[in-house]
Amino acid sequence: MPAHLIVKEGPHRGLILNFEEGEDWVIGRDPDVADFVIEDSTVSRQHARITKQPQGIFLQNLSQTNPVLINGQEHDERVLLQEGDSVQIGHTTFLFSTEENSVTKKKKAYDEVFGDLEEPPPPSRVEEEKEKELQAMGGEENTAYDTIFEDVEAPAEIPYNLLQPATLLLKVLSGPNAGAEIGIEKGRTYVIGKDPNTCDIVFQDLSVSRNHARLSVSLDGEIELEDLGSKNGTLVNGQILGEKMIITPQDLISLGTTVFLVIDREAPQETLYSPMIPSYEGPRSTESPMEVLQEAAALPRDMDWKKKPLPTKHLVLAASFALTTLIVAVSFFSLFKSESIELVQKEPAGKIKDALAQNKDVQFSFNPASGKLFLVGHVLTAVEYQEMVFKLQQIAFIQSMENTVVIDEFVWKSVNDVLNSYTAWRGISIHSPKAGRFSVNGYVQTAQDAISLWEYLTVNFPYLDRLENHIVVEDTLMIEVQSMLVAKGFGAVSFQIAGGQLVLSGGYNSKMETEYDELLKAFHVTPGISSVKNLAIASSVNAAGVNITEQYQVSGSSVYEGHGFSAILNGKIYTVGDLVDGMEITSIDRTMILLEKDGLKYRIDYR
């Protein structure tokens, strides 16, 4: 009977892994070594192995950092999977099943995983004919990587509650999950934390507790927040949350280094209203122009115009005109005054930038109306953080300050304490070359130690995108040094590497002293070698070879025309050019036999 795993919960919800063809499968994150790839940072390169045996399907855990959970428990040995078993790999939860019929199998899985949706329609006529053809051919369709929706048509009508977006939206402003938007429904309660098994909203933040806070939304849209006894506490607008309290969409909620707020999509948007200044209208004369002329004509003609009295109405009109002119002039100059106010509003940003000039990785947002300043970013040390806060507190127009600035010193110190507790990683340390950047340096013995270390950092280091890898594998470095010595003809020189220091000893041909100095310069610039200590001595050609006298016994030699001709080694006669255990005899002297193999020189001393 075909067996398969159905993704019940996780980012690949609805996915089916079929185990029909083959007898061995690997589940992991690396597409080069895994048969089934799961794109999840908490999944190892090779996380689990599935094998088919006559007894059934067996599952074996391959991950040391994040073991597989079968029905909520870890297992060191491989386990025989039973019908309905729950298998958790990282953030993904599978359901094991061995249903026979393809359409029946996928429909049952669909009902179990998505039982709250409408029942899917029956297979179409084309699908029924396809199923009959497959049964006539002797089996069902083989698919190694499928989804449960492939043989089931989409529902005729999508439920109305799935078409409408959530009226409430949780918006993450800062932290490892910055930019995430999560819909919140009315009449529900959400547990917030970093445990994917018990939380409805999961934050990948080391400063967030497993079950940090509870967010309750009533049917009327009233939002209530409660802290669940977290270590770092829950802050609302910078104040520590004690008991339950009702929050509004304008409140900032902080859980460790993660800051978010709840946005109400249906809330009306506010509009600023500025009433217009009413124009001034002075008193108007009710006297007609004709009446004014008649009044002027009634005056005596011989009267001096300088002595004529001015009518009271004319004085009132002149005063009204002067007052109107004054108001217009004041209003006109007030326009220039309002423009100067706009320039003053730009001034706070400049002062804040000057205060943060030494903190390049810190960004800010300032609200001039409330005088509230919000900061995000990184600083190197706690001293720099205190200096930054002190400078900002000296600015008069800043009324309150809220920040989620990360102190890098605290981050890498806590990680280094964990690394030093493992023997294989004691040569590794993390530091910050500058604010917002991290570097992991040091030495491990084997390549497997380096892979295990990086998998641990991938899961547990909160700022992986800011981390530079400078890990050196000593086994690989020793092979590289040996190759450089042999390639340059210094195979007789021995060496040791400890903590990045290269120590050279032995002897080499004095005629190759120039080549040896160039090799030392190459060692100084080789990645992973921090220093070079040279204890090798230049000597004559005869003394430069590797002494292997203890391995051979010379019982005699012969000389022809003053030169060595043959020698008896371990009871056998050898001459110049013969091979001794793969080594060619290059010279036979009265006291020494010289040999050479693959560029390396050897000598046998005798008297």
Coordinates of C-alpha atoms in Angstrom, one line a residue, residues 11-504:
P11 CA 4.4 27.2 5.5
H12 CA 3.8 24.2 3.1
R13 CA 0.3 23.4 4.4
G14 CA -1.5 20.9 2.1
L15 CA 1.7 19.4 0.6
I16 CA 2.0 15.6 0.2
L17 CA 5.2 13.5 0.2
N18 CA 4.6 10.2 -1.5
F19 CA 6.8 7.1 -0.8
E20 CA 5.9 4.9 -3.8
E21 CA 9.1 4.7 -5.9
G22 CA 12.4 3.8 -4.2
E23 CA 13.2 2.5 -0.7
D24 CA 15.2 5.4 0.8
W25 CA 14.4 9.2 1.0
V26 CA 16.0 12.2 2.8
I27 CA 14.0 15.2 4.0
G28 CA 16.0 18.5 4.5
R29 CA 16.8 22.0 3.5
D30 CA 19.7 21.3 1.0
P31 CA 18.3 20.5 -2.5
D32 CA 21.7 18.9 -3.4
V33 CA 21.3 16.1 -0.8
A34 CA 17.6 16.0 0.1
D35 CA 14.9 14.1 -1.9
F36 CA 12.2 16.3 -0.4
V37 CA 13.2 20.0 0.2
I38 CA 11.5 22.1 3.0
E39 CA 12.3 25.8 2.8
D40 CA 12.6 26.5 6.5
S41 CA 15.6 28.0 8.4
T42 CA 14.9 25.7 11.4
V43 CA 15.3 22.6 9.2
S44 CA 18.8 21.1 8.8
R45 CA 20.5 20.2 5.5
Q46 CA 19.7 16.5 6.1
H47 CA 17.0 16.5 8.8
A48 CA 15.3 13.0 8.6
R49 CA 15.6 9.7 6.6
I50 CA 12.6 7.6 5.5
T51 CA 13.2 4.0 4.6
K52 CA 10.8 1.3 3.3
Q53 CA 11.1 -2.1 4.9
P54 CA 8.8 -5.2 4.7
Q55 CA 7.5 -4.3 8.2
G56 CA 6.5 -0.7 7.0
I57 CA 7.8 2.8 6.8
F58 CA 10.6 3.8 9.2
L59 CA 11.7 7.3 10.1
Q60 CA 15.2 8.2 11.6
N61 CA 16.2 11.6 13.0
L62 CA 19.4 13.1 11.4
S63 CA 19.5 16.5 13.1
Q64 CA 21.3 17.2 16.3
T65 CA 20.2 20.9 16.7
N66 CA 16.5 20.5 16.1
P67 CA 15.4 16.8 16.4
V68 CA 12.3 15.4 14.8
L69 CA 9.3 15.0 17.1
I70 CA 7.0 11.9 16.5
N71 CA 3.7 12.4 18.4
G72 CA 5.5 15.1 20.4
Q73 CA 8.5 13.0 21.5
E74 CA 12.1 12.6 20.5
H75 CA 13.5 9.2 19.4
D76 CA 17.2 8.3 19.2
E77 CA 16.5 5.1 17.1
R78 CA 14.5 4.8 14.0
V79 CA 10.7 4.5 14.5
L80 CA 8.1 2.5 12.6
L81 CA 5.4 5.0 11.6
Q82 CA 1.8 4.0 12.3
E83 CA -1.4 5.3 10.6
G84 CA -2.3 8.8 11.9
D85 CA 1.2 9.5 13.5
S86 CA 2.1 13.2 13.8
V87 CA 5.7 14.1 12.6
Q88 CA 7.1 17.6 13.3
I89 CA 10.2 18.8 11.3
G90 CA 11.1 22.4 12.2
H91 CA 7.9 24.5 11.9
T92 CA 6.2 21.9 9.7
T93 CA 3.8 19.2 11.1
F94 CA 3.1 16.1 8.9
L95 CA 0.3 13.5 9.2
F96 CA 1.3 9.9 8.2
S97 CA -1.2 7.9 6.2
T98 CA -1.4 4.8 4.0
E99 CA -4.7 5.2 2.1
E100 CA -4.9 3.2 -1.2
N101 CA -7.1 5.1 -3.7
S102 CA -5.6 8.4 -4.9
V103 CA -8.8 10.5 -5.0
T104 CA -10.2 8.9 -1.8
K105 CA -6.8 9.5 -0.1
K106 CA -6.6 13.2 -1.0
K107 CA -10.2 13.9 -0.2
K108 CA -9.9 12.3 3.3
A109 CA -6.7 14.4 3.9
Y110 CA -8.5 17.5 2.6
D111 CA -11.4 16.9 5.1
E112 CA -9.0 16.3 8.0
V113 CA -6.8 19.3 7.4
F114 CA -9.4 21.7 6.0
G115 CA -12.6 20.4 7.7
D116 CA -13.7 23.9 8.5
L117 CA -14.1 24.8 4.8
E118 CA -16.9 23.7 2.5
E119 CA -16.8 20.2 1.2
P120 CA -14.9 20.0 -2.2
P121 CA -17.0 18.9 -5.2
P122 CA -16.8 15.3 -6.5
P123 CA -14.3 14.4 -9.2
S124 CA -15.2 15.6 -12.7
R125 CA -16.0 13.2 -15.5
V126 CA -12.5 13.7 -17.0
E127 CA -10.9 12.8 -13.7
E128 CA -13.1 9.7 -13.3
E129 CA -12.1 8.5 -16.8
K130 CA -8.5 9.2 -15.9
E131 CA -8.8 7.1 -12.7
K132 CA -10.4 4.2 -14.6
E133 CA -7.5 4.3 -17.2
L134 CA -4.9 4.2 -14.4
Q135 CA -6.7 1.2 -12.7
A136 CA -6.8 -0.6 -16.1
M137 CA -3.1 -0.1 -16.5
G138 CA -2.5 -1.7 -13.2
G139 CA -1.9 1.1 -10.7
E140 CA -2.5 4.6 -9.7
E141 CA -0.7 7.7 -10.8
N142 CA 2.8 8.0 -9.3
T143 CA 3.8 11.4 -8.1
A144 CA 6.8 12.0 -5.9
Y145 CA 5.9 15.5 -4.9
D146 CA 2.2 16.5 -5.0
T147 CA -0.5 18.5 -3.2
I148 CA -3.9 17.4 -2.1
F149 CA -5.6 19.9 -4.3
E150 CA -4.4 18.4 -7.6
D151 CA -7.3 15.8 -8.1
V152 CA -10.0 18.0 -6.4
E153 CA -11.5 20.9 -8.2
A154 CA -11.8 24.3 -6.4
P155 CA -15.1 24.8 -4.5
A156 CA -17.8 26.3 -6.5
E157 CA -18.2 29.2 -4.1
I158 CA -15.5 30.5 -1.7
P159 CA -16.9 31.2 1.8
Y160 CA -17.6 34.9 2.4
N161 CA -15.3 35.1 5.4
L162 CA -12.3 34.1 3.3
L163 CA -12.9 36.8 0.7
Q164 CA -12.9 39.7 3.2
P165 CA -9.6 40.9 4.6
A166 CA -9.3 41.1 8.4
T167 CA -10.5 44.5 9.8
L168 CA -7.7 44.5 12.4
L169 CA -4.0 44.2 11.3
L170 CA -1.0 43.6 13.5
K171 CA 1.9 45.5 12.0
V172 CA 5.5 44.7 13.2
L173 CA 7.7 47.9 13.2
S174 CA 11.0 46.6 14.3
G175 CA 12.8 43.4 15.4
P176 CA 13.7 40.2 13.4
N177 CA 10.2 40.1 12.0
A178 CA 10.1 43.8 11.0
G179 CA 7.6 44.5 8.2
A180 CA 5.3 41.5 8.9
E181 CA 1.6 42.1 8.7
I182 CA -0.8 39.6 10.5
G183 CA -4.6 39.7 10.2
I184 CA -6.5 39.6 13.5
E185 CA -10.2 38.5 13.7
K186 CA -12.7 39.8 16.1
G187 CA -14.0 37.4 18.8
R188 CA -10.7 35.5 19.1
T189 CA -7.7 35.3 21.5
Y190 CA -4.1 35.1 20.3
V191 CA -1.1 33.9 22.3
I192 CA 2.1 35.7 21.2
G193 CA 5.6 34.2 21.7
K194 CA 8.4 32.3 20.0
D195 CA 7.1 28.7 20.6
P196 CA 5.4 27.6 17.3
N197 CA 3.7 24.7 19.1
T198 CA 1.7 26.8 21.6
C199 CA 1.5 30.3 20.1
D200 CA -0.9 31.7 17.5
I201 CA 1.5 34.5 16.5
V202 CA 5.2 33.5 16.4
F203 CA 8.2 36.0 16.6
Q204 CA 11.7 34.8 15.8
D205 CA 13.2 36.9 18.6
L206 CA 15.5 35.6 21.3
S207 CA 14.3 38.3 23.7
V208 CA 10.7 37.1 23.4
S209 CA 9.6 34.4 25.8
R210 CA 8.0 31.1 24.7
N211 CA 4.5 32.3 25.7
H212 CA 5.0 36.1 26.1
A213 CA 1.6 37.8 26.0
R214 CA -2.1 37.2 25.2
L215 CA -4.1 39.5 22.8
S216 CA -7.9 39.2 23.2
V217 CA -10.3 40.8 20.6
S218 CA -14.0 41.1 21.5
L219 CA -16.8 41.0 18.9
D220 CA -17.1 44.8 19.3
G221 CA -13.5 45.3 18.4
E222 CA -12.2 46.1 21.9
I223 CA -8.6 44.9 22.2
E224 CA -7.2 43.6 25.6
L225 CA -3.5 42.9 26.2
E226 CA -2.2 40.7 29.0
D227 CA 1.4 39.7 29.9
L228 CA 1.9 35.9 30.6
G229 CA 4.8 36.3 33.1
S230 CA 7.5 36.9 30.5
K231 CA 11.1 37.5 31.5
N232 CA 11.6 40.8 29.7
G233 CA 8.0 42.0 30.3
T234 CA 5.6 43.7 28.0
L235 CA 5.7 47.5 27.4
V236 CA 2.8 49.7 26.2
N237 CA 4.0 53.1 25.1
G238 CA 7.2 52.6 27.1
Q239 CA 5.4 51.7 30.3
I240 CA 5.6 48.1 31.8
L241 CA 2.3 46.3 31.5
G242 CA 1.1 45.1 34.9
E243 CA -2.4 43.9 34.8
K244 CA -4.7 43.4 31.8
M245 CA -5.4 46.7 29.9
I246 CA -7.3 47.8 26.9
I247 CA -5.1 49.2 24.0
T248 CA -5.9 51.4 21.0
P249 CA -4.5 51.4 17.5
Q250 CA -2.3 54.3 18.5
D251 CA -0.5 52.3 21.2
L252 CA 3.1 50.9 20.6
I253 CA 3.6 47.4 22.1
S254 CA 7.1 46.2 22.8
L255 CA 8.0 42.5 23.4
G256 CA 11.8 42.4 23.8
T257 CA 13.3 44.0 20.7
T258 CA 10.1 43.4 18.7
V259 CA 7.7 46.5 18.5
F260 CA 4.3 46.3 16.8
L261 CA 0.9 48.1 16.8
V262 CA -2.6 47.1 15.9
I263 CA -4.2 49.0 13.0
D264 CA -8.0 49.3 12.6
R265 CA -8.8 49.3 8.8
E266 CA -12.4 50.5 9.4
A267 CA -11.4 53.4 11.7
P268 CA -12.2 56.9 10.2
Q269 CA -9.2 59.0 9.2
E270 CA -8.8 62.3 10.9
T271 CA -8.8 65.6 9.0
L272 CA -7.3 68.8 10.3
Y273 CA -9.8 71.8 10.0
S274 CA -8.6 75.4 9.8
P275 CA -11.4 78.0 9.7
M276 CA -10.9 80.9 7.4
I277 CA -10.4 84.5 8.8
P278 CA -13.5 86.5 8.0
S279 CA -12.9 89.7 6.1
Y280 CA -13.5 92.9 7.8
E281 CA -16.3 95.1 6.5
G282 CA -16.5 98.6 8.0
P283 CA -19.8 100.6 8.3
R284 CA -21.2 101.7 5.0
S285 CA -22.9 105.1 4.4
T286 CA -26.5 105.0 3.6
E287 CA -26.4 108.4 2.0
S288 CA -26.7 108.4 -1.7
P289 CA -24.2 110.4 -4.0
M290 CA -27.0 112.8 -5.0
E291 CA -27.7 113.7 -1.3
V292 CA -24.0 114.4 -0.8
L293 CA -24.0 116.8 -3.8
Q294 CA -27.1 118.6 -2.6
E295 CA -25.5 119.1 0.8
A296 CA -22.4 120.5 -0.7
A297 CA -24.4 122.9 -3.0
A298 CA -26.2 124.3 0.1
L299 CA -23.0 125.6 1.6
P300 CA -22.1 129.3 1.1
R301 CA -20.0 129.8 -2.0
D302 CA -17.8 132.5 -0.6
M303 CA -16.7 130.4 2.4
D304 CA -13.0 129.5 2.4
W305 CA -12.6 125.7 1.7
K306 CA -10.0 125.5 4.5
K307 CA -12.6 126.6 7.0
K308 CA -15.3 124.4 5.8
P309 CA -16.2 121.6 8.4
L310 CA -15.9 118.0 7.4
P311 CA -19.0 115.9 7.6
T312 CA -19.1 113.3 10.4
K313 CA -20.0 110.6 8.0
H314 CA -16.9 111.3 5.9
L315 CA -14.7 111.0 9.0
V316 CA -16.3 107.6 9.8
L317 CA -15.7 106.4 6.3
A318 CA -12.0 107.5 6.4
A319 CA -11.5 105.8 9.7
S320 CA -13.1 102.6 8.4
F321 CA -10.9 102.7 5.3
A322 CA -7.7 103.2 7.4
L323 CA -8.7 100.3 9.8
T324 CA -9.4 98.0 6.8
T325 CA -6.0 98.9 5.3
L326 CA -4.3 98.1 8.6
I327 CA -5.9 94.7 8.9
V328 CA -5.0 93.8 5.3
A329 CA -1.4 94.9 6.0
V330 CA -1.2 92.8 9.2
S331 CA -2.6 89.8 7.4
F332 CA -0.2 90.2 4.5
F333 CA 2.8 90.2 6.8
S334 CA 1.5 87.3 8.8
L335 CA 2.0 85.2 5.6
F336 CA 5.7 85.7 5.9
K337 CA 5.5 84.9 9.6
S338 CA 3.8 81.5 8.9
E339 CA 6.6 80.7 6.4
S340 CA 9.2 81.3 9.1
I341 CA 7.3 78.8 11.4
E342 CA 7.7 76.2 8.7
L343 CA 11.4 76.7 8.7
V344 CA 11.4 76.2 12.5
Q345 CA 9.6 72.9 12.1
K346 CA 12.5 71.6 10.0
E347 CA 15.0 72.5 12.7
P348 CA 14.4 69.5 15.1
A349 CA 15.4 66.9 12.5
G350 CA 18.7 68.7 12.0
K351 CA 19.5 68.8 15.8
I352 CA 18.6 65.1 16.2
K353 CA 20.9 64.2 13.3
D354 CA 23.7 66.1 14.9
A355 CA 23.2 64.3 18.2
L356 CA 23.3 60.9 16.4
A357 CA 26.3 61.8 14.2
Q358 CA 28.5 59.2 16.0
N359 CA 25.8 56.5 15.7
K360 CA 25.6 55.8 12.0
D361 CA 23.4 52.7 12.3
V362 CA 20.7 54.4 14.4
Q363 CA 17.6 55.7 12.6
F364 CA 14.9 57.9 14.1
S365 CA 11.3 59.2 13.6
F366 CA 10.1 62.4 15.3
N367 CA 6.6 63.7 15.8
P368 CA 6.8 67.5 16.2
A369 CA 3.2 67.7 17.4
S370 CA 3.7 65.4 20.4
G371 CA 7.4 65.8 20.8
K372 CA 7.9 62.0 20.7
L373 CA 11.1 60.4 19.4
F374 CA 11.3 56.8 18.2
L375 CA 14.8 55.2 17.6
V376 CA 15.8 51.9 15.9
G377 CA 19.2 50.4 15.0
H378 CA 22.5 49.2 16.6
V379 CA 25.3 50.6 18.8
L380 CA 28.6 48.9 19.6
T381 CA 28.7 49.1 23.4
A382 CA 26.6 50.1 26.4
V383 CA 28.8 53.2 26.9
E384 CA 28.0 54.5 23.4
Y385 CA 24.3 53.8 24.1
Q386 CA 24.4 55.9 27.3
E387 CA 26.2 58.7 25.5
M388 CA 23.6 58.8 22.8
V389 CA 20.7 58.9 25.2
F390 CA 22.4 61.7 27.2
K391 CA 22.8 63.9 24.1
L392 CA 19.2 63.4 23.1
Q393 CA 18.0 64.2 26.6
Q394 CA 19.6 67.6 26.3
I395 CA 17.4 68.6 23.3
A396 CA 14.5 70.7 24.8
F397 CA 11.8 69.9 22.3
I398 CA 12.0 66.1 22.8
Q399 CA 9.2 65.3 25.3
S400 CA 9.4 61.5 25.3
M401 CA 11.7 58.9 23.8
E402 CA 11.0 55.3 22.7
N403 CA 13.7 53.1 21.3
T404 CA 14.5 49.5 20.3
V405 CA 18.2 50.2 19.8
V406 CA 20.2 46.9 20.1
I407 CA 23.5 46.9 22.0
D408 CA 25.8 44.6 19.9
E409 CA 28.1 44.0 22.9
F410 CA 25.4 42.2 24.8
V411 CA 24.4 40.1 21.7
W412 CA 27.9 38.6 21.0
K413 CA 28.8 38.2 24.6
S414 CA 25.7 36.0 25.3
V415 CA 26.4 33.9 22.2
N416 CA 30.1 33.5 23.1
D417 CA 29.2 32.1 26.5
V418 CA 27.2 29.3 24.7
L419 CA 30.0 28.6 22.2
N420 CA 32.6 28.2 25.0
S421 CA 30.5 25.5 26.7
Y422 CA 31.2 23.2 23.7
T423 CA 34.6 21.6 23.5
A424 CA 34.8 21.6 19.7
W425 CA 33.8 25.3 19.5
R426 CA 36.1 26.8 22.2
G427 CA 38.3 28.3 19.6
I428 CA 35.4 30.3 18.1
S429 CA 34.3 33.8 19.1
I430 CA 31.9 36.4 17.7
H431 CA 32.6 40.2 17.9
S432 CA 31.3 43.4 16.2
P433 CA 33.8 45.3 14.0
K434 CA 31.3 48.1 13.8
A435 CA 27.7 48.8 14.8
G436 CA 25.2 46.5 13.2
R437 CA 27.8 44.1 11.8
F438 CA 29.0 40.8 13.4
S439 CA 31.9 38.5 12.6
V440 CA 32.5 34.9 13.7
N441 CA 36.2 34.0 13.8
G442 CA 38.4 31.1 15.1
Y443 CA 39.5 27.6 14.4
V444 CA 37.8 24.2 14.5
Q445 CA 39.4 20.8 14.0
T446 CA 37.3 19.2 11.3
A447 CA 34.9 20.3 8.5
Q448 CA 32.0 18.5 10.3
D449 CA 32.6 20.8 13.4
A450 CA 32.3 23.8 11.1
I451 CA 29.0 22.6 9.5
S452 CA 27.5 21.9 13.0
L453 CA 28.5 25.3 14.2
W454 CA 27.0 27.1 11.3
E455 CA 23.7 25.2 11.6
Y456 CA 23.5 26.2 15.3
L457 CA 24.1 29.9 14.4
T458 CA 21.5 29.7 11.6
V459 CA 18.8 28.7 14.1
N460 CA 19.9 30.7 17.2
F461 CA 21.7 33.9 16.1
P462 CA 19.1 36.7 15.7
Y463 CA 21.0 38.8 13.1
L464 CA 22.3 36.1 10.7
D465 CA 22.0 38.5 7.7
R466 CA 24.6 40.8 9.5
L467 CA 27.0 37.9 10.3
E468 CA 30.3 37.4 8.4
N469 CA 31.8 33.8 8.4
H470 CA 35.6 33.7 9.0
I471 CA 35.9 30.1 10.4
V472 CA 39.1 28.2 9.6
V473 CA 39.3 24.4 9.5
E474 CA 42.7 23.2 10.8
D475 CA 42.6 19.9 9.0
T476 CA 42.1 21.7 5.7
L477 CA 44.8 24.3 6.5
M478 CA 47.4 21.5 7.3
I479 CA 46.8 19.9 4.0
E480 CA 47.3 23.2 2.2
V481 CA 50.6 23.8 4.0
Q482 CA 51.9 20.3 3.3
S483 CA 51.1 20.8 -0.4
M484 CA 53.0 24.1 -0.6
L485 CA 56.1 22.5 1.0
V486 CA 56.1 19.5 -1.3
A487 CA 55.5 21.7 -4.4
K488 CA 58.5 23.9 -3.6
G489 CA 60.8 20.9 -2.8
F490 CA 60.9 21.2 1.0
G491 CA 59.1 17.9 1.9
A492 CA 61.8 17.2 4.5
V493 CA 60.6 20.2 6.6
S494 CA 58.1 19.3 9.3
F495 CA 55.5 21.6 10.7
Q496 CA 52.7 22.1 13.3
I497 CA 49.7 24.4 13.4
A498 CA 48.1 25.6 16.7
G499 CA 45.6 28.4 17.0
G500 CA 46.6 29.9 13.6
Q501 CA 50.4 29.8 14.4
L502 CA 52.6 27.8 11.9
V503 CA 55.8 26.3 13.4
L504 CA 58.4 25.0 10.9

